[in-house]
Every structure is written in structure tokens, then in C-alpha cells.
Amino acid sequence: MELQELLLEQASGLQNGRDFAVVTTVEANGLARTSGKMLVYPDGTISGTVGGGMWEQAAIRDALVCIKEQKNDVKTYDFGDELSKAGIRCQGTLRVFIEYCANRQTQLVVVGGGHVGHAVMRAAKAVGFAVTLADTRGETEIGSAIRLADRFIRMDSFGDVATADLPKNPYYVVSTYGHQVDGMALKGVLSRGDAAYIGMLGSEKKVHAIFSQLEKEGIAKESLQQIYAPIGLDLGGETPEELAVAIVAEMLAVKYGREGKSLSR
């Protein structure tokens, strides 16, 4: 893989909230490859190479430790004695720098890019959220929202949010186009078990109906009580933009552990 491709993949990983480690060859002696760079992901998959063989496998193992412990490291691998005892002539040393990489932006997943979802994305990006949009619709229906998102995931069903490749520990805003699909999306989000915040758009009547149905489907009442619904602070607005301000204000209050009260009171 070319260096340019690796850099693009690295940028994409950071934008999408993926943790990974970058392993870079610092020095190689007695090996066929004297330079190299490799991305290592938490599941052990890699892109690029630092030469292959037992040297690269050792670097992958140490990179996984760095990801888990969220740290950088420098490692030197010398298997001379082991290889000599095994009668293998191929010997050499490899020294690498392992850099842990993670996107420190707060991640927001907007499930449904309609009028309110679009407005929420715009307001959230203004205060530093990285936004992933998940929807069953495409460019024709929600093109402006897709172009605004940092990343777009097209799903066949809103229930697919349960298994979609989403950022870790995000804030979720469920704002689809109907009761039934809101319930599917909410059930999918809850099944992931990683939310920093879950909010759902809708009236108290709609929320009650969806929660009742999800309880019948086996969702624990305690899980439903963690959801902010109806979503947003009580600011009194009704337009998509006004609702978006109330929703993002509530997310910020959760993020910073505040109650959202007026400072003058």
C-alpha cells in the first residue's frame, strides 16, 4: 500500500472516530525491508507493512497493547538467538515507533436526516461535534444533510443501526420520519450499549407509545428511562433550527455534567 493511501486511511479513521496505532520503522538491520509504515486496528487487522514475518507480528501485538493502554512506545525486535537455534539464517533487528491515534472530537450519530436532523447536525458541528448521519434515504431525498455530515451511512432499515460501523461511545439523536421506524432505530441504538447520550424527537404521546411497544419487545424499563425524550431543553421554540438549539444545548449539558439552568438563577 502506498504511503499516500495510508495517510488517507489514517485521516478517514480519525474522522470516523476509530482508534488505531501507526507503526513506523525507525531502523532495520539485516532485513530485506529497511522502511515501512503500518496501521493496526483494535481487532488486529492491518493496512500497510513493516516487513512481515515474526518482526511484524511482534509489532502488531505491541501495537494492540498501545491501543488498549492509549499510549505510544518504541520497540526493538531481535530474534537472532531464537532463529539460530532453529537453524534459520534469516536474522536481523527491527526498531519501530508505535503511535496511538484517536479522534478526541465528541462523536454525534444522527439517525434520520430530515429537517430537524439536518438542523441538529449544523448546530452540533458549530460547537465541535464530529457528525455521522445514518439514514435509509439517499441523495435525492436528503442530499443537503448527506453533504453536511462528516460521514454518511446508508442503511436498508433503521434497525440496521444496531450493527452499523459507527464511532465508539457517541451521542445519538433519533429523528426519523415515523413512529414505527423511530422505535426500530431506538431499539437498535439501545442494543449497542455504548451511548454517551440518547435523545429521541417526538411528543410525549409519541414517546409513551414507542416506549410501551419496546417494553413489550423486552427492552428493560431502566434502559428506556436513560433516554432523553422528548428531546431537548425546554426553550419554547418550534422551528427545526430552534429545536436544534435546544437539543444541542441538552447534549452539552450532559457532556459537561450540568443541569441546563439559567446562569442568572
Coordinates of C-alpha atoms in Angstrom, one line a residue:
M1 CA 0.0 0.0 0.0
E2 CA 1.4 3.4 -1.0
L3 CA 2.1 6.0 1.7
Q4 CA -0.5 8.4 0.3
E5 CA -3.2 5.7 0.7
L6 CA -2.2 5.0 4.3
L7 CA -2.3 8.7 5.1
L8 CA -5.8 9.0 3.6
E9 CA -6.9 5.9 5.6
Q10 CA -5.4 7.4 8.7
A11 CA -7.4 10.7 8.1
S12 CA -10.5 8.7 7.5
G13 CA -10.1 6.7 10.7
L14 CA -9.7 9.8 12.8
Q15 CA -12.7 11.5 11.2
N16 CA -14.8 8.4 11.8
G17 CA -13.8 8.0 15.5
R18 CA -11.8 4.8 15.0
D19 CA -8.9 4.1 17.4
F20 CA -5.7 2.7 15.8
A21 CA -2.0 2.6 16.1
V22 CA 0.6 3.7 13.5
V23 CA 3.8 1.5 13.4
T24 CA 6.7 3.2 11.7
T25 CA 10.1 1.6 11.0
V26 CA 12.8 3.7 12.8
E27 CA 15.8 1.4 12.0
A28 CA 16.2 -2.0 10.3
N29 CA 19.4 -4.1 10.2
G30 CA 19.8 -7.3 8.3
L31 CA 16.3 -7.3 6.9
A32 CA 15.1 -7.1 3.4
R33 CA 12.9 -4.1 4.0
T34 CA 14.5 -1.1 5.6
S35 CA 11.5 1.2 5.8
G36 CA 7.8 0.8 6.3
K37 CA 4.6 2.0 7.9
M38 CA 1.5 0.1 9.1
L39 CA -1.8 0.9 10.6
V40 CA -3.1 -1.6 13.3
Y41 CA -6.7 -1.6 14.4
P42 CA -8.1 -2.9 17.7
D43 CA -9.4 -6.1 16.1
G44 CA -5.9 -6.9 14.9
T45 CA -6.5 -6.1 11.2
I46 CA -3.7 -4.1 9.5
S47 CA -3.0 -1.9 6.5
G48 CA 0.5 -1.5 5.2
T49 CA 3.6 -3.3 6.4
V50 CA 6.9 -3.0 8.2
G51 CA 8.3 -6.1 6.5
G52 CA 6.3 -9.1 7.5
G53 CA 7.4 -12.2 9.4
M54 CA 7.9 -12.5 13.1
W55 CA 9.1 -9.0 13.4
E56 CA 5.8 -7.6 12.1
Q57 CA 3.7 -10.0 14.2
A58 CA 5.6 -8.8 17.3
A59 CA 4.9 -5.2 16.3
I60 CA 1.2 -5.9 15.9
R61 CA 1.0 -7.4 19.3
D62 CA 2.7 -4.4 20.9
A63 CA 0.5 -2.0 18.9
L64 CA -2.6 -3.7 20.3
V65 CA -1.2 -3.1 23.8
C66 CA -0.6 0.6 23.0
I67 CA -4.2 0.9 21.7
K68 CA -5.6 -0.7 24.9
E69 CA -3.4 1.4 27.2
Q70 CA -3.7 4.5 25.0
K71 CA 0.0 5.2 24.9
N72 CA 2.9 5.5 22.5
D73 CA 6.0 3.3 22.6
V74 CA 9.3 2.4 20.9
K75 CA 10.2 -1.3 20.5
T76 CA 13.2 -3.2 19.2
Y77 CA 12.8 -6.8 17.9
D78 CA 15.8 -9.1 17.7
F79 CA 15.2 -12.8 17.3
G80 CA 18.8 -13.8 16.5
D81 CA 19.2 -16.4 19.2
E82 CA 15.8 -18.0 18.6
L83 CA 16.4 -18.2 14.8
S84 CA 19.9 -19.5 15.2
K85 CA 18.7 -22.3 17.5
A86 CA 16.1 -23.2 14.9
G87 CA 18.7 -23.3 12.2
I88 CA 17.3 -20.3 10.3
R89 CA 19.8 -17.9 8.7
C90 CA 17.4 -15.0 8.2
Q91 CA 18.3 -12.7 11.1
G92 CA 18.1 -9.0 11.8
T93 CA 16.7 -6.4 14.1
L94 CA 13.8 -4.0 13.7
R95 CA 13.2 -0.9 15.7
V96 CA 9.8 0.8 15.4
F97 CA 7.8 3.7 16.8
I98 CA 4.3 2.9 17.8
E99 CA 1.9 5.9 17.9
Y100 CA -1.6 5.5 19.4
C101 CA -4.1 7.6 17.5
A102 CA -7.7 8.6 18.4
N103 CA -10.1 11.3 17.4
R104 CA -10.7 13.4 20.5
Q105 CA -13.8 15.1 19.0
T106 CA -17.1 14.2 20.6
Q107 CA -19.0 12.0 18.2
L108 CA -22.6 12.5 17.3
V109 CA -24.7 10.0 15.4
V110 CA -27.9 11.5 13.9
V111 CA -30.3 8.7 12.9
G112 CA -32.6 10.4 10.4
G113 CA -31.5 13.4 8.3
G114 CA -34.8 15.2 7.9
H115 CA -35.5 18.9 8.7
V116 CA -34.7 18.6 12.4
G117 CA -31.9 16.1 12.0
H118 CA -30.3 18.4 9.4
A119 CA -30.6 21.4 11.7
V120 CA -29.1 19.4 14.6
M121 CA -26.1 18.5 12.5
R122 CA -25.5 22.1 11.6
A123 CA -25.7 23.3 15.2
A124 CA -23.6 20.4 16.5
K125 CA -20.8 20.9 14.1
A126 CA -20.7 24.6 15.1
V127 CA -19.8 23.5 18.6
G128 CA -17.2 20.9 17.7
F129 CA -19.1 17.6 17.3
A130 CA -18.0 15.2 14.6
V131 CA -21.2 14.1 12.9
T132 CA -22.2 10.7 11.4
L133 CA -25.5 10.6 9.6
A134 CA -27.4 7.2 9.3
D135 CA -30.4 7.0 7.1
T136 CA -32.3 4.8 4.7
R137 CA -32.7 7.6 2.3
G138 CA -30.2 8.8 -0.2
E139 CA -29.0 11.9 -2.2
T140 CA -32.4 12.6 -3.8
E141 CA -34.3 12.9 -0.5
I142 CA -31.7 14.2 2.0
G143 CA -28.8 15.3 -0.2
S144 CA -28.1 18.5 1.7
A145 CA -27.8 16.6 5.0
I146 CA -25.6 14.0 3.5
R147 CA -23.2 16.7 2.2
L148 CA -23.2 18.3 5.7
A149 CA -22.2 15.1 7.5
D150 CA -18.6 14.2 8.2
R151 CA -19.7 10.6 7.3
F152 CA -22.8 9.1 5.8
I153 CA -24.1 5.5 6.3
R154 CA -26.9 4.3 4.0
M155 CA -28.9 1.6 5.7
D156 CA -31.6 -0.7 4.3
S157 CA -33.6 -0.4 7.6
F158 CA -33.3 1.9 10.6
G159 CA -32.9 -1.3 12.7
D160 CA -29.6 -1.8 11.0
V161 CA -28.1 0.9 13.2
A162 CA -27.6 -1.9 15.7
T163 CA -24.8 -3.4 13.6
A164 CA -23.6 -0.4 11.6
D165 CA -20.0 0.7 11.7
L166 CA -20.4 3.7 14.0
P167 CA -18.0 5.6 16.2
K168 CA -17.4 4.5 19.8
N169 CA -19.4 5.9 22.7
P170 CA -21.3 8.6 20.6
Y171 CA -24.2 10.8 21.4
Y172 CA -27.3 9.6 19.5
V173 CA -30.2 11.7 18.2
V174 CA -33.1 9.7 16.8
S175 CA -35.1 11.9 14.4
T176 CA -36.6 9.6 11.7
Y177 CA -39.8 10.1 9.8
G178 CA -42.3 8.0 11.7
H179 CA -43.3 6.2 14.9
Q180 CA -42.5 2.7 13.7
V181 CA -39.1 3.5 12.3
D182 CA -38.2 5.6 15.4
G183 CA -38.9 2.6 17.5
M184 CA -36.7 0.4 15.3
A185 CA -33.9 2.9 15.4
L186 CA -34.2 3.4 19.2
K187 CA -34.1 -0.4 19.7
G188 CA -31.0 -0.7 17.5
V189 CA -29.2 2.1 19.4
L190 CA -30.0 0.6 22.8
S191 CA -28.7 -2.8 21.7
R192 CA -25.3 -1.3 21.1
G193 CA -24.9 -0.4 24.8
D194 CA -22.3 2.3 24.1
A195 CA -24.2 5.6 24.2
A196 CA -23.0 8.7 26.0
Y197 CA -26.4 10.2 25.3
I198 CA -29.6 9.1 23.5
G199 CA -32.3 11.5 22.6
M200 CA -35.4 11.0 20.5
L201 CA -37.6 13.6 18.8
G202 CA -41.3 13.5 19.4
S203 CA -44.3 14.5 21.6
E204 CA -44.9 12.9 25.0
K205 CA -47.7 10.9 23.4
K206 CA -45.4 9.5 20.7
V207 CA -42.7 8.8 23.2
H208 CA -45.1 6.9 25.5
A209 CA -46.4 4.8 22.6
I210 CA -42.9 3.9 21.5
F211 CA -41.6 3.1 25.0
S212 CA -44.6 0.9 25.7
Q213 CA -44.0 -1.1 22.5
L214 CA -40.3 -1.5 23.3
E215 CA -41.1 -2.8 26.8
K216 CA -43.4 -5.4 25.1
E217 CA -40.4 -6.4 22.9
G218 CA -38.3 -7.0 26.0
I219 CA -36.4 -3.7 26.5
A220 CA -35.9 -3.0 30.2
K221 CA -37.8 0.0 31.6
E222 CA -34.5 1.1 33.3
S223 CA -32.9 1.3 29.8
L224 CA -35.7 3.4 28.5
Q225 CA -35.5 5.8 31.5
Q226 CA -32.0 6.8 30.4
I227 CA -33.3 8.2 27.1
Y228 CA -33.9 12.0 26.7
A229 CA -37.4 12.0 25.2
P230 CA -39.0 14.3 24.3
I231 CA -35.5 15.5 23.4
G232 CA -34.0 18.9 24.2
L233 CA -34.2 21.6 26.8
D234 CA -37.5 23.4 27.3
L235 CA -36.7 26.6 25.4
G236 CA -40.1 27.1 23.8
G237 CA -39.1 27.0 20.1
E238 CA -40.8 25.1 17.3
T239 CA -38.9 25.6 14.1
P240 CA -36.2 23.0 13.2
E241 CA -33.5 25.5 13.9
E242 CA -34.9 26.4 17.4
L243 CA -35.4 22.7 18.2
A244 CA -31.8 22.1 17.2
V245 CA -30.5 24.7 19.6
A246 CA -32.5 23.1 22.4
I247 CA -31.2 19.6 21.5
V248 CA -27.6 20.6 21.2
A249 CA -27.8 22.6 24.4
E250 CA -29.1 19.5 26.2
M251 CA -26.2 17.4 24.8
L252 CA -23.7 20.0 26.0
A253 CA -25.3 20.0 29.5
V254 CA -24.9 16.2 29.6
K255 CA -21.4 16.4 28.3
Y256 CA -20.3 18.8 31.0
G257 CA -22.4 17.4 33.8
R258 CA -24.7 20.5 34.1
E259 CA -28.4 20.9 34.6
G260 CA -29.0 23.5 31.9
K261 CA -30.3 26.1 34.2
S262 CA -30.1 29.9 33.6
L263 CA -26.8 31.3 35.0
S264 CA -28.7 34.3 36.4
R265 CA -30.8 31.9 38.6

